[in-house]
């Protein structure tokens, strides 16, 4: 059964094709600058018989008017001989869509119906940067893969198990009951995937875990019994940790100060907090590789930024250990979490009280797959688990439709 996983952004399309139940994708790709005359497609085909072989890669630069044109081009690549993966778009049985916001309506993967589409549309107001692009992806996929079953997997769904004390803000009740202002949490598919991997590795289904997703966006979750009990992002993906370009937690009075005495418009504040803050605001770069290099060269701004980044994570580890009443493992994942040894080292420094004891030699090794980085005497396991959101989406699609 072919499952096509689609992540449709405002000007990009990310995709992976799974020949289920194989958990490795047969191909993956990225379409960028959709809507321009210089759009690009990077399409990789993997040799599942010899996974160590490098993928066969096709790179194209071409005009793509819109997402529909982009997806048609992807279909052309999927069906092109030689190396064609499918003979016809009708060979795709399921399209699994990553949808960022499912509000309070969706706690699991959901078959897309007109009512589901209407709800995703209603949630545009809560996720103006993401849901409209996800919606376009659904509409286009319904036309291009007309025979396939379309499934939505929501980034918020995993966090629907948060207790009310964790998801409510101390605002007048009507703002929750009438306007649905509350913590939703994001990156749910990633937290769910790595938490399940960790629990399986520990052979402890009821493990108390703190999952730490550090990519361009960063978030943490407190997970027990495979359920999310709290998470650091909130009403939007702006809250919590210091991120590549997002500020994370900030006193809301700063916004009022910007909007009032400093004369910013709401749009400027939005841009400032989402696109110009975080590591970019602190250092001038949002890429940890650049910031790590600057730090190594003695740059004081980079040093402070690393400190702040790790300090915030450590604060959340403390908070979530209290939420969980103990801790079996912390899990690092995503671009920074999987690759940046210095971040992991800073996070685990002076955390003996919390039972974290990092083996610095293991931390420095670059190995693929799940890794355990703690010393044998560490009370808490320190794990690196590569995230695989597309695989998790494919898995949830297959589960949903086998029921
Ligand atoms: P993601 O959102 O998971 O794709 O993560 C993207 C981020 O991961 C990039 O912005 C980089 O800051 C970071 N990253 C990727 N590779 C490395 C690396 N080798 N060392 C440190 N950071 C990395």
mmCIF file of C-alpha atoms and ligand atoms in Angstrom, residues 14 187 213-217 244 285-292 306 309 333-341 343 366 387 389, ligand 1:
data_model
loop_
_atom_site.group_PDB
_atom_site.id
_atom_site.type_symbol
_atom_site.label_atom_id
_atom_site.label_comp_id
_atom_site.label_asym_id
_atom_site.label_seq_id
_atom_site.Cartn_x
_atom_site.Cartn_y
_atom_site.Cartn_z
ATOM 1 C CA UNK A 14 7.634 18.395 1.471
ATOM 2 C CA UNK A 187 5.274 19.475 17.247
ATOM 3 C CA UNK A 213 12.482 18.949 20.057
ATOM 4 C CA UNK A 214 15.149 21.447 18.990
ATOM 5 C CA UNK A 215 14.903 22.427 15.327
ATOM 6 C CA UNK A 216 14.103 25.764 13.760
ATOM 7 C CA UNK A 217 11.149 25.704 16.109
ATOM 8 C CA UNK A 244 15.916 30.014 15.683
ATOM 9 C CA UNK A 285 22.242 34.022 12.729
ATOM 10 C CA UNK A 286 19.510 31.457 13.308
ATOM 11 C CA UNK A 287 21.642 28.470 12.360
ATOM 12 C CA UNK A 288 23.289 26.709 15.291
ATOM 13 C CA UNK A 289 26.185 25.660 13.085
ATOM 14 C CA UNK A 290 27.093 29.309 12.465
ATOM 15 C CA UNK A 291 26.554 30.219 16.102
ATOM 16 C CA UNK A 292 28.694 27.268 17.242
ATOM 17 C CA UNK A 306 24.054 29.437 23.876
ATOM 18 C CA UNK A 309 19.128 28.731 24.938
ATOM 19 C CA UNK A 333 15.542 15.298 18.817
ATOM 20 C CA UNK A 334 15.395 17.386 15.575
ATOM 21 C CA UNK A 335 18.174 19.303 13.798
ATOM 22 C CA UNK A 336 19.831 20.858 16.832
ATOM 23 C CA UNK A 337 18.930 18.165 19.360
ATOM 24 C CA UNK A 338 20.291 15.375 17.178
ATOM 25 C CA UNK A 339 23.432 17.161 16.029
ATOM 26 C CA UNK A 340 24.591 19.828 18.429
ATOM 27 C CA UNK A 341 26.724 18.200 21.137
ATOM 28 C CA UNK A 343 23.758 22.268 23.356
ATOM 29 C CA UNK A 366 28.290 11.226 15.624
ATOM 30 C CA UNK A 387 12.598 12.346 14.764
ATOM 31 C CA UNK A 389 7.379 12.942 11.626
HETATM 32 P P1 LIG B 1 14.956 21.118 11.826
HETATM 33 O O1 LIG B 1 13.912 22.173 12.039
HETATM 34 O O2 LIG B 1 14.762 19.918 12.680
HETATM 35 O O3 LIG B 1 15.167 20.792 10.374
HETATM 36 O O4 LIG B 1 16.333 21.777 12.324
HETATM 37 C C1 LIG B 1 16.959 22.807 11.599
HETATM 38 C C2 LIG B 1 18.074 23.413 12.428
HETATM 39 O O5 LIG B 1 18.946 22.394 12.904
HETATM 40 C C3 LIG B 1 18.971 24.326 11.623
HETATM 41 O O6 LIG B 1 18.501 25.650 11.642
HETATM 42 C C4 LIG B 1 20.291 24.252 12.366
HETATM 43 O O7 LIG B 1 20.353 25.291 13.314
HETATM 44 C C5 LIG B 1 20.221 22.948 13.110
HETATM 45 N N1 LIG B 1 21.261 21.992 12.666
HETATM 46 C C6 LIG B 1 21.233 21.181 11.607
HETATM 47 N N2 LIG B 1 22.379 20.468 11.526
HETATM 48 C C7 LIG B 1 23.151 20.845 12.569
HETATM 49 C C8 LIG B 1 24.449 20.490 13.049
HETATM 50 N N3 LIG B 1 25.192 19.575 12.423
HETATM 51 N N4 LIG B 1 24.889 21.103 14.167
HETATM 52 C C9 LIG B 1 24.132 22.007 14.806
HETATM 53 N N5 LIG B 1 22.916 22.381 14.403
HETATM 54 C C10 LIG B 1 22.419 21.816 13.304
#
